[in-house]
Amino acid sequence: MGALTGTIRVPGDKSISHRALMFGALAVGETRVSGLLEGHDVLATADALRAMGAAIEKTSDGEWSIHGVGVGGLLQPDQALDMGNSGTSTRLLMGLVASHGISATFTGDASLSGRPMGRVIDPLGQMGAGFEASPGGTLPLMMKGSLPAVPITYRLPVASAQVKSAVLLAGLNTPGVTTVIEPVPTRDHTERMLKGFGADLSVELVEGERHIRIRGEAELKPQTITVPSDPSSAAFFIVAALLTPGSDLTIENVGLNDTRAGLIGMLQQMGGSIELLDEREIGGEPVADLRVKHSALKGIEVDPQIAPSMIDEFPILFVAAACASGVTTTSGLEELRVKESDRLSAMAAALTAAGARVKETGDGLIIAGTGGAPLPGTSGEPVTTHLDHRIAMSMAVAGIASSAGVEVDDTRPIATSFPTFETLLAQAARD
């Protein structure tokens, strides 16, 4: 594949798209959303909200219209809610159901059904919700909401925006004040957007920890939302352009929320040429256009404190590291073992199959780069993606940066988060 040039725009941010649908479904009146990511995960959220009473449709001008039921107005779904591959849909919707007087059964595909839900079951159980989960606290799972639910103060045992959001969403319909204490900051889209919808939410820094308080029995007001481009999706094109000689690619309207933009700083630290153009704010979220040029990267030691701000981008960072000069060391990444796959083991195996030199540790990878030379690529067996969209896309980029190419076993999971990935990649290489 040739150099990546010209200007592209990647799809809307997945995290913000999920939340725009959910909060619109809880507002009274019509919320309109432009730039919504139309991948399988987000559409699973839309289907579940429809099943609980919200009216959600795509309009003729490409925007999405959501007529909400109001906080406390969710209806009993007639059948199981199929979450597909989406952990975000599952955990956040569990939070919504927890403080409504309804029951819901959550199901998912093989990958999602292996992921732990105990971290959400624990705090929601403290608020009064009841659960019947599969062995190991996994899906299929039936839960019964509590009305009224009990407000709690919950300290997150692990850095997880999904767990934080689930508790805050349960707090929306819970009398009194629900508090989440966050020792390590995670992505804050929930807090930003809830305040935008009119929730009584405050964030206070107490001895270095974020105390997030939400007053329940809220009334959310409908909004008009423009979803910025997803930094996690832009990440694949950023790394592809950095690694491909002759590349000079501009990626428009990328969300640069501090809790999400860690990868850009890491790649700049590695020597990557990434220029932020026209920095601005849209709907309470900072955005910019990114101009990315081919660069000689060098290995670094990644500070584990940065992990929450780029947790989904580590697979593609590993690809960049495999093509850099010197050694890149990562640690503190236990969370990657309970994503759509065990992303540490999966990426170690996939990159090794493509000819990279990788050592897996308990909480990270140590990668000795090629010094800027292409990876050898795979020969024979395709690499295993474990039905994980980010593994598949990361290894597609590794294929671009290889001599013989990289074959992956299944590209279908890419549609869960980035249905136009292959088309955009071909467009960028053709421009």
mmCIF file of C-alpha atoms in Angstrom, residues 53-335:
data_model
loop_
_atom_site.group_PDB
_atom_site.id
_atom_site.type_symbol
_atom_site.label_atom_id
_atom_site.label_comp_id
_atom_site.label_asym_id
_atom_site.label_seq_id
_atom_site.Cartn_x
_atom_site.Cartn_y
_atom_site.Cartn_z
ATOM 1 C CA GLY A 53 -39.759 2.723 25.338
ATOM 2 C CA ALA A 54 -37.610 5.363 23.636
ATOM 3 C CA ALA A 55 -38.340 6.374 20.025
ATOM 4 C CA ILE A 56 -35.054 6.460 18.066
ATOM 5 C CA GLU A 57 -34.775 6.892 14.307
ATOM 6 C CA LYS A 58 -32.394 8.169 11.655
ATOM 7 C CA THR A 59 -33.830 11.138 9.777
ATOM 8 C CA SER A 60 -33.587 11.882 6.070
ATOM 9 C CA ASP A 61 -30.774 14.403 6.636
ATOM 10 C CA GLY A 62 -28.581 11.769 8.310
ATOM 11 C CA GLU A 63 -29.141 12.992 11.869
ATOM 12 C CA TRP A 64 -30.637 10.851 14.623
ATOM 13 C CA SER A 65 -33.820 11.812 16.452
ATOM 14 C CA ILE A 66 -34.472 10.529 19.985
ATOM 15 C CA HIS A 67 -37.757 11.053 21.802
ATOM 16 C CA GLY A 68 -37.088 10.170 25.432
ATOM 17 C CA VAL A 69 -39.281 8.685 28.153
ATOM 18 C CA GLY A 70 -37.913 10.763 31.046
ATOM 19 C CA VAL A 71 -35.826 9.625 34.005
ATOM 20 C CA GLY A 72 -37.805 6.871 35.728
ATOM 21 C CA GLY A 73 -39.841 6.198 32.595
ATOM 22 C CA LEU A 74 -38.050 3.144 31.163
ATOM 23 C CA LEU A 75 -40.458 0.312 30.329
ATOM 24 C CA GLN A 76 -40.132 -3.414 30.908
ATOM 25 C CA PRO A 77 -38.545 -4.920 27.750
ATOM 26 C CA ASP A 78 -40.537 -7.761 26.199
ATOM 27 C CA GLN A 79 -37.481 -9.853 25.375
ATOM 28 C CA ALA A 80 -33.782 -10.226 26.167
ATOM 29 C CA LEU A 81 -31.546 -7.277 25.279
ATOM 30 C CA ASP A 82 -28.906 -8.517 22.825
ATOM 31 C CA MET A 83 -25.739 -6.502 23.425
ATOM 32 C CA GLY A 84 -23.715 -8.163 20.662
ATOM 33 C CA ASN A 85 -20.056 -7.411 21.417
ATOM 34 C CA SER A 86 -20.573 -4.187 23.369
ATOM 35 C CA GLY A 87 -19.326 -4.079 26.956
ATOM 36 C CA THR A 88 -20.110 -0.361 27.140
ATOM 37 C CA SER A 89 -23.759 -0.908 26.162
ATOM 38 C CA THR A 90 -24.108 -3.700 28.706
ATOM 39 C CA ARG A 91 -22.551 -2.032 31.740
ATOM 40 C CA LEU A 92 -24.113 1.398 31.210
ATOM 41 C CA LEU A 93 -27.589 0.000 30.496
ATOM 42 C CA MET A 94 -27.302 -2.157 33.621
ATOM 43 C CA GLY A 95 -26.778 1.111 35.485
ATOM 44 C CA LEU A 96 -29.938 2.592 33.958
ATOM 45 C CA VAL A 97 -32.062 -0.459 34.761
ATOM 46 C CA ALA A 98 -30.739 -0.662 38.349
ATOM 47 C CA SER A 99 -32.896 2.230 39.613
ATOM 48 C CA HIS A 100 -36.032 1.509 37.571
ATOM 49 C CA GLY A 101 -38.753 -0.879 38.680
ATOM 50 C CA ILE A 102 -38.188 -3.235 35.752
ATOM 51 C CA SER A 103 -36.323 -6.455 34.975
ATOM 52 C CA ALA A 104 -34.074 -7.071 31.993
ATOM 53 C CA THR A 105 -32.072 -9.979 30.625
ATOM 54 C CA PHE A 106 -28.772 -9.149 28.923
ATOM 55 C CA THR A 107 -27.239 -11.469 26.335
ATOM 56 C CA GLY A 108 -24.222 -11.089 24.042
ATOM 57 C CA ASP A 109 -21.936 -12.835 21.594
ATOM 58 C CA ALA A 110 -19.277 -15.362 22.612
ATOM 59 C CA SER A 111 -16.667 -12.679 23.228
ATOM 60 C CA LEU A 112 -18.887 -10.459 25.400
ATOM 61 C CA SER A 113 -20.238 -13.473 27.278
ATOM 62 C CA GLY A 114 -16.711 -14.170 28.542
ATOM 63 C CA ARG A 115 -16.209 -10.692 29.991
ATOM 64 C CA PRO A 116 -16.648 -10.005 33.731
ATOM 65 C CA MET A 117 -19.687 -8.056 34.906
ATOM 66 C CA GLY A 118 -18.974 -8.474 38.631
ATOM 67 C CA ARG A 119 -17.335 -5.051 38.815
ATOM 68 C CA VAL A 120 -20.716 -3.499 37.922
ATOM 69 C CA ILE A 121 -22.880 -6.025 39.766
ATOM 70 C CA ASP A 122 -21.177 -5.167 43.084
ATOM 71 C CA PRO A 123 -22.011 -1.434 43.326
ATOM 72 C CA LEU A 124 -25.418 -1.799 41.637
ATOM 73 C CA GLY A 125 -26.231 -4.589 44.094
ATOM 74 C CA GLN A 126 -25.371 -2.217 46.945
ATOM 75 C CA MET A 127 -27.941 0.187 45.487
ATOM 76 C CA GLY A 128 -30.603 -2.540 45.667
ATOM 77 C CA ALA A 129 -30.580 -4.189 42.238
ATOM 78 C CA GLY A 130 -30.860 -7.982 42.085
ATOM 79 C CA PHE A 131 -28.879 -10.218 39.728
ATOM 80 C CA GLU A 132 -28.901 -13.747 38.369
ATOM 81 C CA ALA A 133 -25.700 -14.069 36.365
ATOM 82 C CA SER A 134 -23.985 -16.964 34.635
ATOM 83 C CA PRO A 135 -21.073 -18.612 36.488
ATOM 84 C CA GLY A 136 -18.230 -16.135 36.933
ATOM 85 C CA GLY A 137 -20.589 -13.157 36.828
ATOM 86 C CA THR A 138 -20.898 -13.178 33.032
ATOM 87 C CA LEU A 139 -23.697 -12.995 30.454
ATOM 88 C CA PRO A 140 -26.394 -14.174 29.998
ATOM 89 C CA LEU A 141 -27.508 -12.164 33.025
ATOM 90 C CA MET A 142 -30.906 -11.256 34.414
ATOM 91 C CA MET A 143 -31.272 -8.218 36.636
ATOM 92 C CA LYS A 144 -34.128 -6.671 38.557
ATOM 93 C CA GLY A 145 -34.030 -2.956 39.233
ATOM 94 C CA SER A 146 -34.843 -1.412 42.608
ATOM 95 C CA LEU A 147 -37.423 1.358 43.012
ATOM 96 C CA PRO A 148 -36.459 3.289 44.978
ATOM 97 C CA ALA A 149 -32.774 2.473 44.769
ATOM 98 C CA VAL A 150 -30.391 3.374 47.611
ATOM 99 C CA PRO A 151 -27.806 6.149 47.126
ATOM 100 C CA ILE A 152 -24.259 4.998 47.867
ATOM 101 C CA THR A 153 -20.728 6.345 48.053
ATOM 102 C CA TYR A 154 -18.571 4.037 45.948
ATOM 103 C CA ARG A 155 -14.801 4.092 45.600
ATOM 104 C CA LEU A 156 -13.710 2.533 42.302
ATOM 105 C CA PRO A 157 -11.392 -0.425 43.015
ATOM 106 C CA VAL A 158 -10.100 -0.286 39.413
ATOM 107 C CA ALA A 159 -9.926 2.611 36.960
ATOM 108 C CA SER A 160 -13.031 2.057 34.837
ATOM 109 C CA ALA A 161 -15.134 4.700 33.123
ATOM 110 C CA GLN A 162 -17.807 2.063 32.518
ATOM 111 C CA VAL A 163 -18.212 1.212 36.207
ATOM 112 C CA LYS A 164 -18.175 4.908 37.157
ATOM 113 C CA SER A 165 -20.810 5.643 34.525
ATOM 114 C CA ALA A 166 -23.024 2.709 35.545
ATOM 115 C CA VAL A 167 -23.193 3.977 39.142
ATOM 116 C CA LEU A 168 -23.840 7.579 38.058
ATOM 117 C CA LEU A 169 -26.606 6.471 35.683
ATOM 118 C CA ALA A 170 -28.215 4.425 38.442
ATOM 119 C CA GLY A 171 -27.986 7.554 40.582
ATOM 120 C CA LEU A 172 -30.101 9.540 38.090
ATOM 121 C CA ASN A 173 -33.310 7.902 39.361
ATOM 122 C CA THR A 174 -32.180 7.351 42.973
ATOM 123 C CA PRO A 175 -33.404 9.716 45.733
ATOM 124 C CA GLY A 176 -30.600 11.735 47.325
ATOM 125 C CA VAL A 177 -26.963 12.009 46.287
ATOM 126 C CA THR A 178 -24.930 9.166 44.772
ATOM 127 C CA THR A 179 -21.140 9.593 44.942
ATOM 128 C CA VAL A 180 -18.356 7.918 42.988
ATOM 129 C CA ILE A 181 -14.779 8.339 44.222
ATOM 130 C CA GLU A 182 -12.230 7.955 41.444
ATOM 131 C CA PRO A 183 -8.618 7.526 42.638
ATOM 132 C CA VAL A 184 -7.325 7.521 39.027
ATOM 133 C CA PRO A 185 -9.071 9.748 36.471
ATOM 134 C CA THR A 186 -10.837 7.973 33.596
ATOM 135 C CA ARG A 187 -12.644 9.324 30.541
ATOM 136 C CA ASP A 188 -15.202 11.889 31.669
ATOM 137 C CA HIS A 189 -17.717 11.940 28.805
ATOM 138 C CA THR A 190 -20.507 10.874 31.176
ATOM 139 C CA GLU A 191 -19.929 13.801 33.538
ATOM 140 C CA ARG A 192 -19.614 16.356 30.727
ATOM 141 C CA MET A 193 -22.707 15.206 28.883
ATOM 142 C CA LEU A 194 -24.920 14.708 31.948
ATOM 143 C CA LYS A 195 -24.224 18.298 32.959
ATOM 144 C CA GLY A 196 -25.062 19.371 29.410
ATOM 145 C CA PHE A 197 -28.426 17.580 29.713
ATOM 146 C CA GLY A 198 -29.118 19.462 32.956
ATOM 147 C CA ALA A 199 -28.252 16.905 35.634
ATOM 148 C CA ASP A 200 -27.228 18.226 39.067
ATOM 149 C CA LEU A 201 -23.685 16.835 38.979
ATOM 150 C CA SER A 202 -20.515 18.136 40.619
ATOM 151 C CA VAL A 203 -16.868 17.072 40.525
ATOM 152 C CA GLU A 204 -14.546 17.930 43.413
ATOM 153 C CA LEU A 205 -10.864 17.091 43.837
ATOM 154 C CA VAL A 206 -10.236 15.788 47.366
ATOM 155 C CA GLU A 207 -6.649 14.836 48.239
ATOM 156 C CA GLY A 208 -5.928 14.015 44.612
ATOM 157 C CA GLU A 209 -9.079 11.922 44.087
ATOM 158 C CA ARG A 210 -12.114 12.930 42.035
ATOM 159 C CA HIS A 211 -15.389 12.897 44.003
ATOM 160 C CA ILE A 212 -18.299 12.874 41.527
ATOM 161 C CA ARG A 213 -21.734 13.526 43.018
ATOM 162 C CA ILE A 214 -25.075 13.293 41.262
ATOM 163 C CA ARG A 215 -28.437 14.259 42.738
ATOM 164 C CA GLY A 216 -31.139 11.798 41.825
ATOM 165 C CA GLU A 217 -34.696 12.072 40.551
ATOM 166 C CA ALA A 218 -33.187 14.230 37.820
ATOM 167 C CA GLU A 219 -34.988 15.918 34.954
ATOM 168 C CA LEU A 220 -32.918 15.811 31.779
ATOM 169 C CA LYS A 221 -33.534 18.374 29.046
ATOM 170 C CA PRO A 222 -33.227 17.379 25.359
ATOM 171 C CA GLN A 223 -30.116 18.551 23.523
ATOM 172 C CA THR A 224 -28.651 18.995 20.046
ATOM 173 C CA ILE A 225 -25.350 17.107 19.921
ATOM 174 C CA THR A 226 -22.520 16.945 17.390
ATOM 175 C CA VAL A 227 -20.381 13.875 18.021
ATOM 176 C CA PRO A 228 -16.637 14.478 17.431
ATOM 177 C CA SER A 229 -14.593 11.924 15.496
ATOM 178 C CA ASP A 230 -13.443 9.007 17.627
ATOM 179 C CA PRO A 231 -9.791 9.322 18.757
ATOM 180 C CA SER A 232 -9.658 5.530 19.163
ATOM 181 C CA SER A 233 -10.577 5.137 15.488
ATOM 182 C CA ALA A 234 -8.231 7.931 14.384
ATOM 183 C CA ALA A 235 -5.419 6.106 16.203
ATOM 184 C CA PHE A 236 -5.128 3.441 13.489
ATOM 185 C CA PHE A 237 -4.673 6.062 10.765
ATOM 186 C CA ILE A 238 -2.256 8.097 12.881
ATOM 187 C CA VAL A 239 0.031 5.093 13.331
ATOM 188 C CA ALA A 240 -0.389 3.940 9.722
ATOM 189 C CA ALA A 241 0.694 7.389 8.477
ATOM 190 C CA LEU A 242 3.625 7.567 10.921
ATOM 191 C CA LEU A 243 4.903 4.182 9.718
ATOM 192 C CA THR A 244 4.358 4.555 5.940
ATOM 193 C CA PRO A 245 7.082 6.461 4.018
ATOM 194 C CA GLY A 246 5.840 9.562 2.197
ATOM 195 C CA SER A 247 2.660 9.895 4.254
ATOM 196 C CA ASP A 248 1.164 13.324 4.996
ATOM 197 C CA LEU A 249 -2.397 12.781 6.225
ATOM 198 C CA THR A 250 -4.902 15.151 7.842
ATOM 199 C CA ILE A 251 -7.622 13.645 10.045
ATOM 200 C CA GLU A 252 -10.501 16.054 10.694
ATOM 201 C CA ASN A 253 -12.478 16.878 13.833
ATOM 202 C CA VAL A 254 -10.790 14.425 16.231
ATOM 203 C CA GLY A 255 -11.919 14.489 19.876
ATOM 204 C CA LEU A 256 -9.045 15.488 22.176
ATOM 205 C CA ASN A 257 -10.590 15.050 25.602
ATOM 206 C CA ASP A 258 -7.733 14.914 28.146
ATOM 207 C CA THR A 259 -8.988 11.583 29.434
ATOM 208 C CA ARG A 260 -8.754 10.053 25.938
ATOM 209 C CA ALA A 261 -5.824 11.691 24.137
ATOM 210 C CA GLY A 262 -2.909 9.890 25.793
ATOM 211 C CA LEU A 263 -1.828 8.090 22.608
ATOM 212 C CA ILE A 264 -1.043 11.321 20.742
ATOM 213 C CA GLY A 265 1.356 12.437 23.490
ATOM 214 C CA MET A 266 3.002 9.005 23.571
ATOM 215 C CA LEU A 267 3.536 8.959 19.810
ATOM 216 C CA GLN A 268 4.924 12.512 19.885
ATOM 217 C CA GLN A 269 7.276 11.395 22.661
ATOM 218 C CA MET A 270 8.393 8.570 20.355
ATOM 219 C CA GLY A 271 9.240 11.167 17.685
ATOM 220 C CA GLY A 272 5.988 11.148 15.744
ATOM 221 C CA SER A 273 5.103 14.268 13.739
ATOM 222 C CA ILE A 274 1.508 15.011 14.801
ATOM 223 C CA GLU A 275 0.387 18.627 14.452
ATOM 224 C CA LEU A 276 -2.851 19.891 16.043
ATOM 225 C CA LEU A 277 -4.669 22.316 13.723
ATOM 226 C CA ASP A 278 -7.658 24.572 14.484
ATOM 227 C CA GLU A 279 -8.103 23.522 18.119
ATOM 228 C CA ARG A 280 -11.695 24.249 19.157
ATOM 229 C CA GLU A 281 -14.573 23.051 21.335
ATOM 230 C CA ILE A 282 -17.764 21.347 20.113
ATOM 231 C CA GLY A 283 -20.525 20.436 22.537
ATOM 232 C CA GLY A 284 -18.255 20.692 25.557
ATOM 233 C CA GLU A 285 -15.581 18.440 24.026
ATOM 234 C CA PRO A 286 -12.206 19.720 22.731
ATOM 235 C CA VAL A 287 -11.450 18.800 19.093
ATOM 236 C CA ALA A 288 -8.787 19.528 16.463
ATOM 237 C CA ASP A 289 -7.675 18.455 13.003
ATOM 238 C CA LEU A 290 -4.528 16.300 13.112
ATOM 239 C CA ARG A 291 -1.802 16.504 10.462
ATOM 240 C CA VAL A 292 0.357 13.372 10.607
ATOM 241 C CA LYS A 293 3.594 12.806 8.658
ATOM 242 C CA HIS A 294 5.813 9.761 8.282
ATOM 243 C CA SER A 295 8.314 9.744 11.146
ATOM 244 C CA ALA A 296 11.216 7.730 12.527
ATOM 245 C CA LEU A 297 9.944 6.481 15.884
ATOM 246 C CA LYS A 298 12.037 5.523 18.913
ATOM 247 C CA GLY A 299 11.159 3.196 21.774
ATOM 248 C CA ILE A 300 10.146 4.598 25.159
ATOM 249 C CA GLU A 301 9.080 3.461 28.612
ATOM 250 C CA VAL A 302 5.359 4.200 28.879
ATOM 251 C CA ASP A 303 4.285 5.684 32.215
ATOM 252 C CA PRO A 304 1.538 3.387 33.616
ATOM 253 C CA GLN A 305 -0.255 6.498 34.935
ATOM 254 C CA ILE A 306 -1.133 7.364 31.335
ATOM 255 C CA ALA A 307 -2.897 4.031 30.754
ATOM 256 C CA PRO A 308 -6.504 5.083 31.511
ATOM 257 C CA SER A 309 -6.307 7.887 28.907
ATOM 258 C CA MET A 310 -5.366 5.461 26.127
ATOM 259 C CA ILE A 311 -6.495 2.054 27.343
ATOM 260 C CA ASP A 312 -8.122 1.135 23.995
ATOM 261 C CA GLU A 313 -5.154 2.401 21.975
ATOM 262 C CA PHE A 314 -2.475 0.099 23.374
ATOM 263 C CA PRO A 315 -2.885 -2.556 20.637
ATOM 264 C CA ILE A 316 -2.027 0.009 17.942
ATOM 265 C CA LEU A 317 0.735 1.530 20.115
ATOM 266 C CA PHE A 318 2.274 -1.960 20.243
ATOM 267 C CA VAL A 319 2.365 -1.939 16.429
ATOM 268 C CA ALA A 320 4.135 1.436 16.415
ATOM 269 C CA ALA A 321 6.610 0.121 18.996
ATOM 270 C CA ALA A 322 7.318 -2.963 16.881
ATOM 271 C CA CYS A 323 8.534 -0.685 14.058
ATOM 272 C CA ALA A 324 10.450 1.814 16.213
ATOM 273 C CA SER A 325 14.147 1.990 17.057
ATOM 274 C CA GLY A 326 15.006 0.536 20.449
ATOM 275 C CA VAL A 327 12.826 -1.007 23.147
ATOM 276 C CA THR A 328 9.356 0.054 24.287
ATOM 277 C CA THR A 329 8.258 -1.087 27.750
ATOM 278 C CA THR A 330 4.670 -0.991 29.014
ATOM 279 C CA SER A 331 3.308 -1.926 32.438
ATOM 280 C CA GLY A 332 0.205 -1.480 34.579
ATOM 281 C CA LEU A 333 -2.040 -2.848 31.826
ATOM 282 C CA GLU A 334 -3.923 -5.598 33.687
ATOM 283 C CA GLU A 335 -7.183 -4.040 32.403
#
